[in-house]
Tab-separated table of C-alpha atoms and ligand atoms in Angstrom:
chain	number	residue	atom	x	y	z
A	83	MET	CA	-27.581	-5.526	56.280
A	84	LYS	CA	-26.318	-3.131	53.622
A	85	GLN	CA	-22.645	-2.303	54.092
A	86	PHE	CA	-21.639	1.386	53.897
A	87	VAL	CA	-17.848	1.308	54.057
A	88	ILE	CA	-15.542	4.310	54.444
A	89	LEU	CA	-11.908	3.747	53.502
A	90	GLY	CA	-9.692	6.184	55.413
A	91	GLY	CA	-10.371	7.978	58.690
A	92	GLY	CA	-8.562	11.186	57.770
A	93	TYR	CA	-10.183	14.601	57.397
A	94	GLY	CA	-12.613	13.457	54.700
A	95	GLY	CA	-13.549	10.060	56.143
A	96	THR	CA	-14.196	11.298	59.685
A	97	ALA	CA	-16.276	14.224	58.340
A	98	VAL	CA	-18.474	11.699	56.501
A	99	ILE	CA	-18.963	9.753	59.746
A	100	HIS	CA	-19.747	12.759	61.972
A	101	GLU	CA	-22.287	14.064	59.454
A	102	LEU	CA	-23.910	10.635	58.906
A	103	PHE	CA	-24.350	10.046	62.629
A	104	LYS	CA	-25.854	13.533	63.103
A	105	GLY	CA	-28.817	12.328	61.068
A	106	HIS	CA	-30.797	9.109	60.784
A	107	ILE	CA	-29.073	5.988	59.517
A	108	PRO	CA	-31.548	3.364	58.276
A	109	SER	CA	-31.677	0.296	60.523
A	110	ASP	CA	-30.594	-1.965	57.654
A	111	VAL	CA	-27.371	0.013	57.025
A	112	GLN	CA	-24.093	-0.894	58.756
A	113	VAL	CA	-21.448	1.872	58.651
A	114	THR	CA	-17.834	0.646	58.796
A	115	LEU	CA	-14.651	2.711	58.905
A	116	VAL	CA	-11.427	1.127	57.658
A	117	ASP	CA	-7.975	2.541	58.433
A	118	ARG	CA	-4.416	1.268	58.803
A	119	LEU	CA	-4.000	3.393	61.950
A	120	PRO	CA	-5.891	3.079	65.241
A	121	PHE	CA	-6.535	6.871	65.370
A	122	HIS	CA	-7.181	9.909	63.174
A	123	SER	CA	-3.896	11.732	62.652
A	124	LEU	CA	-3.586	15.503	62.383
A	125	LYS	CA	-1.810	15.600	59.057
A	126	THR	CA	-1.768	19.393	58.863
A	127	GLU	CA	0.730	19.290	61.775
A	128	TYR	CA	3.042	16.602	60.367
A	129	TYR	CA	5.731	19.235	59.738
A	130	ALA	CA	6.017	19.754	63.512
A	131	LEU	CA	6.370	16.034	64.226
A	132	ALA	CA	9.070	15.771	61.551
A	133	ALA	CA	10.934	18.723	63.053
A	134	GLY	CA	10.633	17.312	66.578
A	135	THR	CA	8.662	20.184	68.095
A	136	VAL	CA	5.554	18.150	68.916
A	137	SER	CA	5.227	14.545	69.962
A	138	ASP	CA	3.645	11.723	68.028
A	139	TYR	CA	1.006	11.417	70.778
A	140	GLU	CA	-0.156	15.016	70.352
A	141	LEU	CA	-1.128	14.388	66.726
A	142	ARG	CA	-3.456	11.465	67.445
A	143	VAL	CA	-7.191	11.990	67.795
A	144	PRO	CA	-9.497	9.089	68.705
A	145	PHE	CA	-11.758	7.960	65.884
A	146	PRO	CA	-15.456	8.853	66.245
A	147	ASN	CA	-17.129	6.608	68.758
A	148	TYR	CA	-20.776	6.345	67.686
A	149	SER	CA	-22.886	3.392	68.723
A	150	GLY	CA	-23.433	1.407	65.544
A	151	LEU	CA	-20.146	2.461	63.942
A	152	GLN	CA	-17.888	-0.481	63.244
A	153	ILE	CA	-14.133	0.043	62.857
A	154	LYS	CA	-11.813	-2.316	61.040
A	155	TYR	CA	-8.035	-1.911	61.060
A	156	GLY	CA	-6.016	-3.074	58.093
A	157	GLU	CA	-3.885	-2.061	55.138
A	158	VAL	CA	-6.121	-1.862	52.061
A	159	SER	CA	-4.281	-3.338	49.082
A	160	SER	CA	-6.875	-3.086	46.301
A	161	ILE	CA	-10.483	-2.281	45.504
A	162	ASP	CA	-12.492	-4.528	43.184
A	163	LEU	CA	-15.201	-2.234	41.832
A	164	SER	CA	-16.859	-4.966	39.737
A	165	HIS	CA	-17.356	-7.357	42.660
A	166	ARG	CA	-17.716	-4.636	45.353
A	167	LEU	CA	-14.858	-6.026	47.427
A	168	ILE	CA	-12.036	-4.463	49.448
A	169	HIS	CA	-8.852	-6.521	49.628
A	170	PHE	CA	-6.347	-6.216	52.451
A	171	GLN	CA	-2.671	-7.063	52.751
A	172	GLN	CA	-3.774	-9.657	55.294
A	173	GLY	CA	-7.098	-11.265	56.061
A	174	ASP	CA	-10.402	-11.714	54.315
A	175	PRO	CA	-11.839	-9.235	51.831
A	176	LEU	CA	-14.642	-6.929	52.918
A	177	GLU	CA	-17.857	-6.577	50.884
A	178	TYR	CA	-19.612	-3.269	50.426
A	179	ASP	CA	-22.867	-1.974	49.000
A	180	GLN	CA	-21.784	1.661	49.158
A	181	LEU	CA	-18.227	2.887	49.482
A	182	VAL	CA	-16.383	6.113	50.256
A	183	ILE	CA	-12.749	6.178	49.135
A	184	ALA	CA	-10.930	8.730	51.328
A	185	LEU	CA	-7.379	7.360	51.398
A	186	GLY	CA	-5.476	10.650	51.143
A	187	CYS	CA	-2.328	10.871	49.042
A	188	THR	CA	1.274	9.798	48.602
A	189	ASP	CA	4.317	11.638	47.290
A	190	ASN	CA	4.616	12.300	43.580
A	191	TYR	CA	8.263	11.927	42.557
A	192	HIS	CA	7.615	12.978	38.937
A	193	GLN	CA	9.737	10.003	37.784
A	194	ILE	CA	12.918	11.700	39.004
A	195	PRO	CA	15.528	8.944	39.375
A	196	GLY	CA	16.474	8.235	42.981
A	197	ALA	CA	13.917	10.642	44.423
A	198	GLU	CA	11.914	7.998	46.255
A	199	GLU	CA	14.984	6.106	47.496
A	200	HIS	CA	17.031	9.106	48.671
A	201	SER	CA	14.488	11.448	50.214
A	202	TYR	CA	12.041	11.330	53.101
A	203	GLY	CA	8.379	12.159	52.628
A	204	ILE	CA	5.821	13.498	55.090
A	205	GLN	CA	2.571	12.227	53.584
A	206	SER	CA	1.892	9.323	55.972
A	207	PHE	CA	2.288	8.959	59.715
A	208	SER	CA	4.919	6.238	59.354
A	209	ALA	CA	6.852	8.284	56.763
A	210	VAL	CA	6.853	11.340	58.975
A	211	ARG	CA	8.153	9.309	61.930
A	212	GLU	CA	11.050	8.209	59.739
A	213	ALA	CA	11.674	11.797	58.626
A	214	TYR	CA	11.700	12.865	62.310
A	215	LEU	CA	14.354	10.288	63.103
A	216	GLN	CA	16.557	11.277	60.180
A	217	LEU	CA	16.237	15.036	60.712
A	218	ASN	CA	16.939	14.865	64.409
A	219	ASN	CA	19.927	12.559	63.918
A	220	VAL	CA	21.681	14.915	61.474
A	221	LYS	CA	25.116	15.818	62.838
A	222	PRO	CA	25.613	19.382	64.140
A	223	TYR	CA	25.734	21.928	61.285
A	224	GLY	CA	24.678	19.236	58.789
A	225	LYS	CA	22.853	20.047	55.568
A	226	VAL	CA	19.122	19.547	55.148
A	227	ASN	CA	17.419	20.277	51.836
A	228	VAL	CA	13.680	20.499	51.413
A	229	ILE	CA	12.671	19.928	47.788
A	230	GLY	CA	9.416	21.766	47.062
A	231	GLY	CA	8.610	25.256	48.340
A	232	GLY	CA	4.828	24.935	48.693
A	233	LEU	CA	2.907	25.117	51.977
A	234	SER	CA	4.230	21.919	53.552
A	235	GLY	CA	7.842	22.529	52.415
A	236	VAL	CA	7.791	26.032	53.867
A	237	GLU	CA	6.246	24.866	57.145
A	238	ILE	CA	8.736	22.065	57.672
A	239	ALA	CA	11.779	24.238	56.847
A	240	ALA	CA	10.635	26.956	59.254
A	241	GLU	CA	9.782	24.521	62.054
A	242	LEU	CA	13.101	22.742	61.629
A	243	ARG	CA	14.912	26.065	61.884
A	244	GLU	CA	13.327	26.596	65.306
A	245	SER	CA	14.011	23.027	66.340
A	246	ARG	CA	17.623	22.882	65.089
A	247	PRO	CA	19.287	26.323	64.963
A	248	ASP	CA	22.606	24.659	64.038
A	249	LEU	CA	21.515	23.091	60.738
A	250	ASN	CA	22.155	24.446	57.256
A	251	ILE	CA	18.663	24.373	55.762
A	252	SER	CA	17.691	25.107	52.151
A	253	ILE	CA	14.408	25.015	50.265
A	254	ILE	CA	14.862	24.053	46.632
A	255	ASP	CA	12.091	24.922	44.199
A	256	ARG	CA	11.791	24.850	40.431
A	257	GLY	CA	9.627	28.003	40.484
A	258	SER	CA	10.852	31.564	40.805
A	259	ARG	CA	9.755	31.924	44.460
A	260	VAL	CA	8.545	29.931	47.429
A	261	LEU	CA	4.742	29.608	47.782
A	262	GLY	CA	4.223	30.087	44.049
A	263	GLY	CA	0.469	29.494	44.527
A	264	PHE	CA	0.165	32.428	46.976
A	265	PRO	CA	0.168	36.144	46.106
A	266	PRO	CA	3.665	37.725	45.780
A	267	LYS	CA	3.181	39.786	48.974
A	268	VAL	CA	2.705	36.650	51.103
A	269	SER	CA	5.557	34.882	49.337
A	270	GLY	CA	7.778	37.970	49.850
A	271	TYR	CA	7.018	38.009	53.582
A	272	VAL	CA	7.915	34.334	53.883
A	273	THR	CA	11.139	34.777	51.858
A	274	LYS	CA	12.164	37.643	54.160
A	275	TRP	CA	11.415	35.486	57.219
A	276	PHE	CA	13.685	32.806	55.796
A	277	GLU	CA	16.453	35.364	55.091
A	278	GLU	CA	16.242	36.627	58.677
A	279	HIS	CA	16.333	33.063	59.995
A	280	GLU	CA	19.143	31.905	57.703
A	281	VAL	CA	17.191	29.411	55.654
A	282	ALA	CA	18.309	29.541	52.009
A	283	THR	CA	15.566	29.675	49.351
A	284	LEU	CA	16.998	28.343	46.096
A	285	SER	CA	14.664	29.136	43.190
A	286	ASN	CA	14.523	28.070	39.530
A	287	ILE	CA	16.229	24.775	40.327
A	288	SER	CA	14.784	21.673	38.720
A	289	THR	CA	15.976	18.528	40.441
A	290	THR	CA	17.026	15.916	37.889
A	291	LYS	CA	18.323	13.066	40.064
A	292	LEU	CA	18.954	12.108	43.674
A	293	GLU	CA	21.728	9.920	44.974
A	294	ASN	CA	22.807	9.198	48.509
A	295	GLY	CA	23.959	12.599	49.843
A	296	VAL	CA	23.637	14.462	46.512
A	297	ILE	CA	20.869	16.354	44.703
A	298	TYR	CA	21.554	16.850	41.005
A	299	HIS	CA	20.048	19.650	38.917
A	300	ALA	CA	20.620	21.106	35.456
A	301	ASP	CA	23.496	23.364	36.565
A	302	GLY	CA	25.259	21.275	39.183
A	303	GLU	CA	24.801	19.420	42.432
A	304	ILE	CA	23.928	20.126	46.051
A	305	ALA	CA	25.252	18.146	49.018
A	306	SER	CA	22.591	16.881	51.389
A	307	ASP	CA	22.715	14.953	54.661
A	308	VAL	CA	18.941	14.597	54.656
A	309	THR	CA	16.566	15.492	51.835
A	310	ILE	CA	12.871	16.026	52.495
A	311	TRP	CA	10.455	15.626	49.587
A	312	THR	CA	7.494	18.027	49.451
A	313	ALA	CA	7.440	18.529	45.674
A	314	GLY	CA	4.094	17.031	44.791
A	315	ILE	CA	1.349	14.612	45.770
A	316	GLN	CA	-0.847	12.077	44.029
A	317	PRO	CA	-3.512	9.571	45.096
A	318	PRO	CA	-2.172	6.269	46.465
A	319	ALA	CA	-1.297	3.582	43.889
A	320	LEU	CA	-4.362	1.496	44.744
A	321	VAL	CA	-6.588	4.410	43.718
A	322	GLN	CA	-4.528	5.144	40.628
A	323	ASN	CA	-4.884	1.470	39.669
A	324	LEU	CA	-8.682	1.708	39.467
A	325	ALA	CA	-9.855	1.397	35.872
A	326	VAL	CA	-11.888	4.614	35.971
A	327	GLU	CA	-11.362	8.082	34.496
A	328	LYS	CA	-8.846	10.312	36.250
A	329	ASP	CA	-7.447	13.811	35.847
A	330	ARG	CA	-3.791	14.660	35.093
A	331	GLN	CA	-2.877	14.341	38.775
A	332	GLY	CA	-4.352	10.826	38.898
A	333	ARG	CA	-7.378	11.948	40.937
A	334	VAL	CA	-10.697	10.250	40.196
A	335	LEU	CA	-13.180	12.152	38.011
A	336	LEU	CA	-16.619	12.333	39.620
A	337	ASN	CA	-20.194	13.373	38.899
A	338	ALA	CA	-21.967	16.218	40.716
A	339	TYR	CA	-22.654	13.903	43.704
A	340	TYR	CA	-18.984	12.890	44.041
A	341	GLN	CA	-19.767	9.410	42.702
A	342	ILE	CA	-17.705	7.519	40.139
A	343	PRO	CA	-20.003	7.830	37.085
A	344	ASP	CA	-19.844	4.122	36.172
A	345	TYR	CA	-20.079	3.053	39.830
A	346	PRO	CA	-22.590	5.395	41.530
A	347	GLU	CA	-22.382	3.329	44.732
A	348	VAL	CA	-18.783	4.617	45.137
A	349	PHE	CA	-18.005	8.118	46.392
A	350	VAL	CA	-14.467	9.543	46.350
A	351	CYS	CA	-13.449	12.134	48.928
A	352	GLY	CA	-10.537	14.475	49.697
A	353	ASP	CA	-7.089	14.198	48.122
A	354	CYS	CA	-8.185	11.235	45.932
A	355	ALA	CA	-10.997	13.234	44.292
A	356	SER	CA	-10.732	15.455	41.240
A	357	LEU	CA	-12.230	18.728	42.497
A	358	PRO	CA	-11.953	22.346	41.360
A	359	PHE	CA	-9.813	23.160	44.429
A	360	ALA	CA	-6.272	22.414	45.543
A	361	PRO	CA	-6.309	19.389	47.886
A	362	SER	CA	-6.629	20.409	51.530
A	363	ALA	CA	-8.038	19.252	54.848
A	364	GLN	CA	-10.655	21.957	54.586
A	365	VAL	CA	-11.851	20.722	51.194
A	366	ALA	CA	-11.809	17.080	52.370
A	367	GLU	CA	-13.939	17.946	55.425
A	368	GLY	CA	-16.441	20.047	53.461
A	369	GLN	CA	-16.752	17.421	50.770
A	370	GLY	CA	-17.030	14.636	53.370
A	371	GLN	CA	-20.014	16.382	54.991
A	372	GLN	CA	-21.665	16.730	51.591
A	373	ILE	CA	-21.112	13.052	50.762
A	374	ALA	CA	-22.912	12.112	53.991
A	375	GLN	CA	-25.788	14.471	53.107
A	376	ILE	CA	-26.023	12.974	49.614
A	377	ALA	CA	-26.013	9.396	50.953
A	378	SER	CA	-28.704	10.296	53.509
A	379	SER	CA	-30.901	11.897	50.810
A	380	LEU	CA	-30.512	8.843	48.594
A	381	TRP	CA	-31.465	6.535	51.495
A	382	ARG	CA	-34.647	8.607	51.912
A	383	GLY	CA	-35.302	8.370	48.172
A	384	GLU	CA	-34.898	12.152	47.799
A	385	GLU	CA	-32.940	14.177	45.265
A	386	PRO	CA	-29.780	15.495	47.038
A	387	LYS	CA	-29.562	19.289	47.283
A	388	LEU	CA	-26.033	20.632	47.416
A	389	GLN	CA	-24.600	24.067	48.096
A	390	ARG	CA	-21.260	25.164	46.670
A	391	LEU	CA	-18.347	24.242	48.939
A	392	LYS	CA	-17.323	27.391	50.800
A	393	LEU	CA	-13.660	27.609	51.779
A	394	LYS	CA	-12.475	29.860	54.585
A	395	GLY	CA	-8.885	30.337	53.435
A	396	THR	CA	-5.438	28.848	53.968
A	397	LEU	CA	-3.119	29.420	56.905
A	398	GLY	CA	0.533	28.443	57.172
A	399	SER	CA	3.031	28.606	60.007
A	400	LEU	CA	6.595	29.856	60.230
A	401	GLY	CA	7.616	28.217	63.468
A	402	LYS	CA	5.540	28.846	66.575
A	403	LYS	CA	5.328	32.659	66.432
A	404	ALA	CA	4.747	33.763	62.830
A	405	GLY	CA	2.460	32.728	60.026
A	406	PHE	CA	0.861	33.696	56.758
A	407	GLY	CA	-2.300	33.052	54.866
A	408	LEU	CA	-5.226	34.023	52.754
A	409	MET	CA	-8.593	34.672	54.358
A	410	GLY	CA	-11.032	35.248	51.513
A	411	LYS	CA	-9.322	38.003	49.541
A	412	ALA	CA	-7.307	39.265	52.529
A	413	GLN	CA	-3.604	38.443	52.702
A	414	VAL	CA	-2.425	38.021	56.285
A	415	THR	CA	1.111	37.749	57.644
A	416	GLY	CA	2.747	37.835	61.082
A	417	ARG	CA	1.508	36.770	64.501
A	418	VAL	CA	-2.261	36.887	63.860
A	419	PRO	CA	-2.399	34.109	61.224
A	420	ARG	CA	-0.223	31.959	63.510
A	421	ILE	CA	-2.674	32.406	66.386
A	422	LEU	CA	-5.581	31.665	64.010
A	423	LYS	CA	-3.854	28.500	62.806
A	424	THR	CA	-3.471	27.284	66.382
A	425	GLY	CA	-7.186	27.980	66.894
A	426	VAL	CA	-8.133	26.019	63.762
A	427	LEU	CA	-6.024	23.096	64.967
A	428	TRP	CA	-7.695	23.159	68.367
A	429	LEU	CA	-11.175	23.171	66.790
A	430	SER	CA	-10.182	20.319	64.502
A	431	LYS	CA	-8.694	18.299	67.370
A	432	PHE	CA	-11.836	18.512	69.440
A	433	HIS	CA	-14.157	18.343	66.439
A	434	ILE	CA	-15.825	21.694	67.003
A	435	GLY	CA	-17.027	23.893	64.187
B	1162	FAD	C1	2.731	19.231	56.354
B	1162	FAD	C2	1.338	19.415	55.818
B	1162	FAD	C3	0.643	20.576	56.164
B	1162	FAD	C4	-0.664	20.758	55.698
B	1162	FAD	N1	-1.330	21.894	56.086
B	1162	FAD	C5	-2.619	22.066	55.704
B	1162	FAD	C6	-3.361	23.199	56.175
B	1162	FAD	O1	-2.833	24.060	56.887
B	1162	FAD	N2	-4.664	23.315	55.804
B	1162	FAD	C7	-5.275	22.362	55.014
B	1162	FAD	O2	-6.484	22.509	54.739
B	1162	FAD	N3	-4.614	21.286	54.553
B	1162	FAD	C8	-3.294	21.092	54.865
B	1162	FAD	N4	-2.595	19.998	54.424
B	1162	FAD	C9	-3.257	19.038	53.503
B	1162	FAD	C10	-4.181	18.091	54.249
B	1162	FAD	O3	-3.512	17.464	55.312
B	1162	FAD	C11	-4.753	17.029	53.292
B	1162	FAD	O4	-5.267	17.654	52.141
B	1162	FAD	C12	-5.844	16.238	54.023
B	1162	FAD	O5	-5.275	15.439	55.043
B	1162	FAD	C13	-6.627	15.349	53.042
B	1162	FAD	O6	-7.631	14.643	53.726
B	1162	FAD	P1	-8.065	13.187	53.263
B	1162	FAD	O7	-9.217	12.793	54.117
B	1162	FAD	O8	-8.216	13.166	51.782
B	1162	FAD	O9	-6.803	12.261	53.582
B	1162	FAD	P2	-6.007	12.032	54.953
B	1162	FAD	O10	-6.375	13.050	55.969
B	1162	FAD	O11	-4.586	11.914	54.559
B	1162	FAD	O12	-6.560	10.624	55.453
B	1162	FAD	C14	-6.288	9.432	54.773
B	1162	FAD	C15	-6.525	8.285	55.740
B	1162	FAD	O13	-6.429	7.053	55.012
B	1162	FAD	C16	-5.642	6.131	55.732
B	1162	FAD	N5	-5.016	5.259	54.721
B	1162	FAD	C17	-4.277	5.627	53.658
B	1162	FAD	N6	-3.931	4.571	52.912
B	1162	FAD	C18	-4.458	3.487	53.530
B	1162	FAD	C19	-4.456	2.093	53.215
B	1162	FAD	N7	-3.851	1.608	52.137
B	1162	FAD	N8	-5.113	1.266	54.047
B	1162	FAD	C20	-5.754	1.725	55.164
B	1162	FAD	N9	-5.780	3.037	55.483
B	1162	FAD	C21	-5.145	3.899	54.678
B	1162	FAD	C22	-4.642	6.969	56.494
B	1162	FAD	O14	-4.153	6.308	57.654
B	1162	FAD	C23	-5.492	8.199	56.857
B	1162	FAD	O15	-6.140	8.032	58.102
B	1162	FAD	C24	-1.276	19.776	54.864
B	1162	FAD	C25	-0.574	18.618	54.522
B	1162	FAD	C26	0.728	18.435	54.991
B	1162	FAD	C27	1.475	17.174	54.618
């Protein structure tokens, strides 16, 4: 049997599986999913788990259950591209003939001293559980700082405000406004929401060092009971360690079929892949479907035909009642984008759409 192995059952990996099993899988191909977790986790909602407004259980979705799909649980420790082997923290290595690397991302601390040791990240399920514990154990009126005012930093600060009205919450960003990647109108709406809900937005502050209870920056220091890190992501170390070409963010450079040029049997999907889009669940899913279509064409001995990835937009939440986003060229703020975001989550949870 030829082994088609998918590393990571997140948005990208599960999209590959659903699309593969929609079509015909040759009888001599065994598809295997590998993940450290026994379920797909809804990462786009991690901010709510960290803030304590949804339960752990609500963010778990069973992995696809197709007859013929094999699932292996384990912590991948390295990938040996030359010998086509996956190594695990424990147990025997796994051989592959074709591979999809869809392992998501980890925090990027930009080599800031103490950042990793003295902040809590929200990029993995276990990290977000830890963040939940810390945030919800902060003493009344304690100080929480969120470093990084992008989408996930904004969502967690807003959700935490609803969860803990007593806390002193700040978002610290080195840019001149929160949501620097969004148009000023959307950013202005979000800043106003934070003003009205007494969340401080501290701009033009570059963090230089973190120590226990203190955030240092060029002009002084900020006291912090709990610091949340949302100031950048990068592929996991085991992907960065691959001796292949990568972009400045450490994401793997790929050919037009999302293969590593020197290893065409290896596809890279989602946050690990160097793509002309910001990393997102939407991109990972769209790319995952295309990887399955490419693999199917190659199995049939046909030239893959690809359409440009079409993205529908980005939606963010400000607690449970307000939101913001971009839908094509339209900028949306208020209750409607929040309702749409709930709808997108529901579709994603039940794999519709
Ligand atoms: C708070 C927050 C809000 C977000 N909101 C949005 C949004 O509104 N819209 C949007 O499009 N995107 C959003 N994103 C981004 C989105 O979640 C990611 O871009 C998306 O999850 C990437 O998909 P992926 O398949 O590459 O990786 P993931 O979905 O992260 O999946 C990676 C999988 O690999 C597994 N894994 C990782 N390492 C190992 C290992 N060593 N061994 C075994 N298994 C491993 C993990 O368990 C996981 O199942 C948000 C992210 C965050 C943190």
